[in-house]
mmCIF file of C-alpha atoms in Angstrom:
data_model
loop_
_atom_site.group_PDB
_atom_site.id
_atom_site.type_symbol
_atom_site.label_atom_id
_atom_site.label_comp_id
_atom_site.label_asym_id
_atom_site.label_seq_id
_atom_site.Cartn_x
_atom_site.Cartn_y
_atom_site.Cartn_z
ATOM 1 C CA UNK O 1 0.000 0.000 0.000
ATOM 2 C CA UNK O 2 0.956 3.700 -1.099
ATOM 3 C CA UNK O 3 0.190 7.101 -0.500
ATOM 4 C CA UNK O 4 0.909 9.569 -3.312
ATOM 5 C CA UNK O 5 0.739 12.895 -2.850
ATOM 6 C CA UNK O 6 1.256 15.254 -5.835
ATOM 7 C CA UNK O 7 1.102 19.066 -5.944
ATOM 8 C CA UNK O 8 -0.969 19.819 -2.633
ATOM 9 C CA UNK O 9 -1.827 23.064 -1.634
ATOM 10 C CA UNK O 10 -4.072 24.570 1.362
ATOM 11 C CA UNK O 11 -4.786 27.494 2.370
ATOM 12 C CA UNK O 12 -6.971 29.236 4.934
ATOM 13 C CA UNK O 13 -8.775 31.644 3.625
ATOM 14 C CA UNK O 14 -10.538 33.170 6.336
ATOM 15 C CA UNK O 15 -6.871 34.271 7.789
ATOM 16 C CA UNK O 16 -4.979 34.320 4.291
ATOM 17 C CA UNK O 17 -2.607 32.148 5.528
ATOM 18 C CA UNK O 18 -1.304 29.434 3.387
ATOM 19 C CA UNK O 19 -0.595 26.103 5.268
ATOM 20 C CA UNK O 20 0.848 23.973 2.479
ATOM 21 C CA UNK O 21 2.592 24.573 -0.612
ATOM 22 C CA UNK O 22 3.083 21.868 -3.636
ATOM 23 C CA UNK O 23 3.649 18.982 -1.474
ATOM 24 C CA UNK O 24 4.762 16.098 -2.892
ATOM 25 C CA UNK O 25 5.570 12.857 -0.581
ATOM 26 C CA UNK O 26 4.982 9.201 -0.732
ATOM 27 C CA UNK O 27 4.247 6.708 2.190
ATOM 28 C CA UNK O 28 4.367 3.268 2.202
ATOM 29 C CA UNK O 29 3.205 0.719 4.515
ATOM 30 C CA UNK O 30 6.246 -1.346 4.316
ATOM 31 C CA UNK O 31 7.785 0.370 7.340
ATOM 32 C CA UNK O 32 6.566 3.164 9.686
ATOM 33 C CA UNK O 33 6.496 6.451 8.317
ATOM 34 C CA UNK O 34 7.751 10.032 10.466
ATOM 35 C CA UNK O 35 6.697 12.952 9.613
ATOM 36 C CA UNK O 36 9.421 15.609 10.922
ATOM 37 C CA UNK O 37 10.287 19.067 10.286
ATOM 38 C CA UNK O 38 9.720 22.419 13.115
ATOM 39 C CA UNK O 39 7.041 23.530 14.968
ATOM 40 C CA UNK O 40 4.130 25.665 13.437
ATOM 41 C CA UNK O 41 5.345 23.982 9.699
ATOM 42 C CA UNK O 42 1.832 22.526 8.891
ATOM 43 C CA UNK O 43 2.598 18.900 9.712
ATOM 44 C CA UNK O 44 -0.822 18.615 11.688
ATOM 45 C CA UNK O 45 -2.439 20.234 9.009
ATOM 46 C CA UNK O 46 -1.338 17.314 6.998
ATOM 47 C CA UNK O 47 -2.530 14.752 9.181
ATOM 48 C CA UNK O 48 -5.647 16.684 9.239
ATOM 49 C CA UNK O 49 -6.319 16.212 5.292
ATOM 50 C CA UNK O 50 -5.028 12.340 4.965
ATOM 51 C CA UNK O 51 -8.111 12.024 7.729
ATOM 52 C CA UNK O 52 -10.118 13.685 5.272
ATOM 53 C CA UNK O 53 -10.080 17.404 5.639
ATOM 54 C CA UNK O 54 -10.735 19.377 2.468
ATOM 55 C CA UNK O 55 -7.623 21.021 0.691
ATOM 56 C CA UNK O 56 -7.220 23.223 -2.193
ATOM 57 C CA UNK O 57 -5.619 21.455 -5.097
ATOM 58 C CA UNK O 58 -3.273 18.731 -5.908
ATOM 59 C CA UNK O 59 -4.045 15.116 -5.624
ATOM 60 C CA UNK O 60 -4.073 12.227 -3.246
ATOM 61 C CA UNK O 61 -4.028 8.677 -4.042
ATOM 62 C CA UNK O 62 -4.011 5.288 -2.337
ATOM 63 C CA UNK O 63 -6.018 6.390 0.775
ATOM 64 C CA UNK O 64 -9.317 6.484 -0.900
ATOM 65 C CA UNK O 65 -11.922 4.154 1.090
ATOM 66 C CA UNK O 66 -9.629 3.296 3.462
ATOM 67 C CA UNK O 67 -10.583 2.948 7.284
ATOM 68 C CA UNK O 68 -8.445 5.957 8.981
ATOM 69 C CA UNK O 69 -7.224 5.335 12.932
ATOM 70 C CA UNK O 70 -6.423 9.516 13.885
ATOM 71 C CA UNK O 71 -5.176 9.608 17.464
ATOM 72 C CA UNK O 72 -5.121 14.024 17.162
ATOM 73 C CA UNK O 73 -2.830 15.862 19.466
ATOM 74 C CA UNK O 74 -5.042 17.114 21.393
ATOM 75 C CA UNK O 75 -7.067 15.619 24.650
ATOM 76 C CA UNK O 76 -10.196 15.364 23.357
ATOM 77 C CA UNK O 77 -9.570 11.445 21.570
ATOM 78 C CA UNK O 78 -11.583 9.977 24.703
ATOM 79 C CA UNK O 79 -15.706 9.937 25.080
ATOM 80 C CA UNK O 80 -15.770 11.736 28.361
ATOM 81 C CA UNK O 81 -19.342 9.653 28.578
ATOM 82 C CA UNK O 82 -17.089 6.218 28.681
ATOM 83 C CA UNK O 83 -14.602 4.926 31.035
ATOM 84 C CA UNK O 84 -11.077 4.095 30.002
ATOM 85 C CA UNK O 85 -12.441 0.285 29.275
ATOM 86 C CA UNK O 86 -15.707 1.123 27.828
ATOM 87 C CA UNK O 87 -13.464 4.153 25.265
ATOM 88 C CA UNK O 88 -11.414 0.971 23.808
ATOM 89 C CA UNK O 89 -14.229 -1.284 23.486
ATOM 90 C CA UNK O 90 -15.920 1.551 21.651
ATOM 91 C CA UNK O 91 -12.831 1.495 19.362
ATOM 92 C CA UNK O 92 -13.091 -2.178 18.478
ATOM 93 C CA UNK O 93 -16.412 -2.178 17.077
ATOM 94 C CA UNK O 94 -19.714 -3.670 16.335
ATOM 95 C CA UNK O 95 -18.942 -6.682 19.181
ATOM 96 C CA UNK O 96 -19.002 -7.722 22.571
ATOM 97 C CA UNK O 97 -16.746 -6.720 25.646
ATOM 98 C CA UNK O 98 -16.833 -10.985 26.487
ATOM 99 C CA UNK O 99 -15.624 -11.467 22.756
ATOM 100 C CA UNK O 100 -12.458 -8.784 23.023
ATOM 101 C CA UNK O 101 -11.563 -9.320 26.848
ATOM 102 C CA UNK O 102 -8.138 -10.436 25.996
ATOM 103 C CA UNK O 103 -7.376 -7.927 23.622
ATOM 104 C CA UNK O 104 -9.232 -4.643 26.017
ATOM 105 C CA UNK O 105 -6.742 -6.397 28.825
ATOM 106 C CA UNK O 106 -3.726 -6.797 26.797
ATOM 107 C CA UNK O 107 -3.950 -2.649 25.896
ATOM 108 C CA UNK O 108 -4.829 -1.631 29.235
ATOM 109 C CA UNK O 109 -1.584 -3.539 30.778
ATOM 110 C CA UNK O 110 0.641 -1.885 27.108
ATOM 111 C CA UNK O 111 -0.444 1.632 28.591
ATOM 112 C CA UNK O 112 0.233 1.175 32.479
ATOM 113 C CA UNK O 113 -3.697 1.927 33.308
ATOM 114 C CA UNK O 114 -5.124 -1.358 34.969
ATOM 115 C CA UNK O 115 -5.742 0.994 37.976
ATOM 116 C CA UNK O 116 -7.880 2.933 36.079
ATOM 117 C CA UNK O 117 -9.620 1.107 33.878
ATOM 118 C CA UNK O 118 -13.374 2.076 35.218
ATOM 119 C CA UNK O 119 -11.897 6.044 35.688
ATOM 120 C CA UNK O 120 -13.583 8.785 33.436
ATOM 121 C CA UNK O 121 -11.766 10.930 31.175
ATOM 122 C CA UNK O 122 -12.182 13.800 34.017
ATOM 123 C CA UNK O 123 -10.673 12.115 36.450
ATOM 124 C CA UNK O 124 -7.506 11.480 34.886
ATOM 125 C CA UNK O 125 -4.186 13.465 34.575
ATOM 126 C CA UNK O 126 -3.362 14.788 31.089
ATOM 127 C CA UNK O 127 -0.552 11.759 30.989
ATOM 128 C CA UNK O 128 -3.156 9.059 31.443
ATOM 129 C CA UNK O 129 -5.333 10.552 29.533
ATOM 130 C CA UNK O 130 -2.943 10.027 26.373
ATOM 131 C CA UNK O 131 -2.295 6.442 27.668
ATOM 132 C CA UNK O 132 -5.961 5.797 27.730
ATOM 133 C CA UNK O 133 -5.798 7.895 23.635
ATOM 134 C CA UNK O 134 -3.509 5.525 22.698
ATOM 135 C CA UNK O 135 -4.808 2.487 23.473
ATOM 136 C CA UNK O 136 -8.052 3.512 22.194
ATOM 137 C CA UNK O 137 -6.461 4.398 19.027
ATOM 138 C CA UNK O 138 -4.765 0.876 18.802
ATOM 139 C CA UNK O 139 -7.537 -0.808 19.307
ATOM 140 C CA UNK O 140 -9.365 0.665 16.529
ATOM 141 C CA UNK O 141 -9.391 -1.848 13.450
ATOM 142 C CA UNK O 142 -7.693 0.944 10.998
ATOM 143 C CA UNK O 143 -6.160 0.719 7.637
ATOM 144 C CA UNK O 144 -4.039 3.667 8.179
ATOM 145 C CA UNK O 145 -3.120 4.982 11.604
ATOM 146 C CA UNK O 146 -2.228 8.369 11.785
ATOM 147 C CA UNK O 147 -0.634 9.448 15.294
ATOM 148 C CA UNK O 148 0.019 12.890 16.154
ATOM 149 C CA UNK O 149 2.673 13.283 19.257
ATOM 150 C CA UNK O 150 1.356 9.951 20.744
ATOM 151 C CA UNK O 151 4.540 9.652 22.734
ATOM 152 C CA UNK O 152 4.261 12.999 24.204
ATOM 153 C CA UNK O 153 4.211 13.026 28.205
ATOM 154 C CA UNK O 154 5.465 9.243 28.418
ATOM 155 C CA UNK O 155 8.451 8.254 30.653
ATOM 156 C CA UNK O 156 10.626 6.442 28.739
ATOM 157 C CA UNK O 157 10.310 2.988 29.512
ATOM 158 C CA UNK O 158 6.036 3.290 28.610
ATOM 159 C CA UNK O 159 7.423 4.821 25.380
ATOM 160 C CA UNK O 160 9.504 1.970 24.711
ATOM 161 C CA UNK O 161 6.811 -0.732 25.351
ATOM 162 C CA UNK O 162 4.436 1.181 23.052
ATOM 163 C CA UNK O 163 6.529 1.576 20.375
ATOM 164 C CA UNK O 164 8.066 -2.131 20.227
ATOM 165 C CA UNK O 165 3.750 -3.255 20.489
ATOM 166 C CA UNK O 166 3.275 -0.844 17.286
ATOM 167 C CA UNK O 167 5.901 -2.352 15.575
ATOM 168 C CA UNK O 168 5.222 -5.642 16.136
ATOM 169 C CA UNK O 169 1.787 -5.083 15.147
ATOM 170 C CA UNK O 170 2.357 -2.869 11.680
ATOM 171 C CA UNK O 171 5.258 -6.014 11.057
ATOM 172 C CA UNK O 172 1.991 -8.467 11.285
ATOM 173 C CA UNK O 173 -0.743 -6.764 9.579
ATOM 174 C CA UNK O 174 1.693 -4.561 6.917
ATOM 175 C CA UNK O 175 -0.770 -2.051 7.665
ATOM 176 C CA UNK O 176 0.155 1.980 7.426
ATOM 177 C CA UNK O 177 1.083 4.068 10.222
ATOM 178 C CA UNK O 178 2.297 7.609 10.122
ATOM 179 C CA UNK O 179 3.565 9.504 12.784
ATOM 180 C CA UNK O 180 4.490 12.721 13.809
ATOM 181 C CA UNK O 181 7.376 14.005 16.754
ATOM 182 C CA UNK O 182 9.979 16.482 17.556
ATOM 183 C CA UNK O 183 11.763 13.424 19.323
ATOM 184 C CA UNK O 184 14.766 12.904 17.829
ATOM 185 C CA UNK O 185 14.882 9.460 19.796
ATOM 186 C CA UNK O 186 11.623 8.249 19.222
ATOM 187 C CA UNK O 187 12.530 8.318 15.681
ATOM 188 C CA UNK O 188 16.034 6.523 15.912
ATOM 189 C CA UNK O 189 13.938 3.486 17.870
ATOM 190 C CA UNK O 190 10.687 3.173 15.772
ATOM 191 C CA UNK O 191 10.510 5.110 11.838
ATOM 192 C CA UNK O 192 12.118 3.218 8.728
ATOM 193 C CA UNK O 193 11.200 6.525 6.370
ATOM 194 C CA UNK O 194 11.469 9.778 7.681
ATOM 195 C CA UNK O 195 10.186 12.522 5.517
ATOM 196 C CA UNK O 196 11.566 15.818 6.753
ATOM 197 C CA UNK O 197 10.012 19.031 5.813
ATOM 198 C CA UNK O 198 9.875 22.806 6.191
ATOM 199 C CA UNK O 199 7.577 25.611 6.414
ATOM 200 C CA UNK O 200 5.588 27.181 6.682
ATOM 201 C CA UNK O 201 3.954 26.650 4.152
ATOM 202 C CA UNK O 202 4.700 23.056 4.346
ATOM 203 C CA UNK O 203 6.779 21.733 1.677
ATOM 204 C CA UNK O 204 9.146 18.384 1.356
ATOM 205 C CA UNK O 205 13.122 19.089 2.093
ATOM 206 C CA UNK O 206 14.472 15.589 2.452
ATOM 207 C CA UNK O 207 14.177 12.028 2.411
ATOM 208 C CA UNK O 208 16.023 9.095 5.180
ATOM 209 C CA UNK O 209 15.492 5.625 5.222
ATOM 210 C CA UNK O 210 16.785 3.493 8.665
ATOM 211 C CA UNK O 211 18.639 0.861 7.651
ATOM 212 C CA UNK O 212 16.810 -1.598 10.173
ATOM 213 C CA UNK O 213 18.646 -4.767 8.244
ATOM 214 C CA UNK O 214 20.318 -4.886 11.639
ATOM 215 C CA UNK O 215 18.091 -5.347 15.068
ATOM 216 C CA UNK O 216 19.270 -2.017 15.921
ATOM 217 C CA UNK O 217 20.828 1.198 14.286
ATOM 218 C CA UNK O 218 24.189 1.623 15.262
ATOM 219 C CA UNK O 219 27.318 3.444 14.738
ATOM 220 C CA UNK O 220 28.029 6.154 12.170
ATOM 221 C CA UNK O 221 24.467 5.857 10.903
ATOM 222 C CA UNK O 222 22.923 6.959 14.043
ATOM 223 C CA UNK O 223 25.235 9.995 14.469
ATOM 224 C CA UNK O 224 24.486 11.086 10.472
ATOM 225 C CA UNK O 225 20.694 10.717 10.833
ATOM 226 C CA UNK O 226 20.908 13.058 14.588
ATOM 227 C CA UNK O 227 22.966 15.370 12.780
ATOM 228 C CA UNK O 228 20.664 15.842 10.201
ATOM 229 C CA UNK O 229 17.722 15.870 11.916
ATOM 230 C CA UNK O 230 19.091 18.543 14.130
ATOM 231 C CA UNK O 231 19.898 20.567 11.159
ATOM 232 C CA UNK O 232 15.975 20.621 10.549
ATOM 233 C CA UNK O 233 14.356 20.936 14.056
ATOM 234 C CA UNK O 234 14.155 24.646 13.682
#
């Protein structure tokens, strides 16, 4: 599976202010895909149109009719009606809470909440709250998943554990997942393509694929890819 996208532009007219500027980038599901470039570039804007908000012109193809897992940025993933366990059984689908036991269990443990598995949105912190986001997310039955920051607020040894459970599962199911972070070693431990691009507007700079053909990047590799990734934080 492929994502093409040629010539895309968007702008927002009510402010003037144009987000994105003759993009061209392709994604692939065979590996996980980063999304990296500063602040404020029009990355989430992006994400925003693969989920199916309008943009100006170009062209999109490959994502047509395809189920679309968004886990946004912001706080607001979670039913506030639902508790943490009823939010991922929501995810799953059109089934029973008996029929997906394992699997509700199995995400609750991934994201450290099995504490707080009958809590309400409200009554927890802004870091479970994106542990709760994120297993909702994964438990969604998606095509494409399209995560914006997930890691952000996680100690490092949750972030680890998430991201080896993600890669496992894209490994399994070849499906597509796109990410977005600022972490320079979130991207060294999960992406295989990291498209790196400036703005605003957004446009592509550069293109690195992790040589994964080792268990682990190592060596000179890992020192190129910081450097140039610091080159392009800012």
């Amino acid at each position: 599976m492929e994502i093409i996208i040629t010539n895309l532009n968007k702008t927002f007219e009510e402010e003037n202010d144009k987000i994105i500027d003759n993009l061209n980038l392709k994604v692939t599901s065979e590996g996980i895909n980063c999304i990296f470039g500063p602040s404020g570039s029009g990355k989430t804007t992006l994400l925003d149109i693969l989920a199916d908000m309008p943009y100006d012109s170009g062209r999109i193809e490959g994502i047509e009719n395809r189920k679309i897992a968004y886990l946004y940025q912001e706080d607001n993933f979670l039913d506030p009606e639902l508790t943490v366990e009823e939010n991922i059984l929501k995810a799953i689908g059109d089934s029973t809470k008996a029929e997906n036991q394992e699997l509700i269990n199995q995400l609750i443990d991934l994201v450290e909440l099995k504490p707080f598995r009958d809590y309400y949105p409200v009554q927890l912190s802004g870091g479970m709250k994106r542990q709760a986001a994120i297993a909702k997310v994964l438990a969604s039955n998606g095509e494409v998943y399209i995560l914006d920051e997930p890691f952000k607020g996680l100690h490092m040894g949750l972030k680890k554990q998430v991201m080896d459970y993600i890669r496992e599962k894209v490994q399994e199911t070849n499906k597509m997942l796109i990410f977005i972070t600022h972490d320079i070693e979130e991207i060294l431990y999960l992406a295989d393509h990291v498209h790196i691009v400036e703005g605003p507007p957004l446009k592509s700079k550069t293109y690195i694929k992790i040589d994964r053909s080792s268990e682990t990047v190592k060596g000179e590799q890992v020192e190129e890819i910081k450097q140039i990734l610091r080159e392009n934080s800012y």
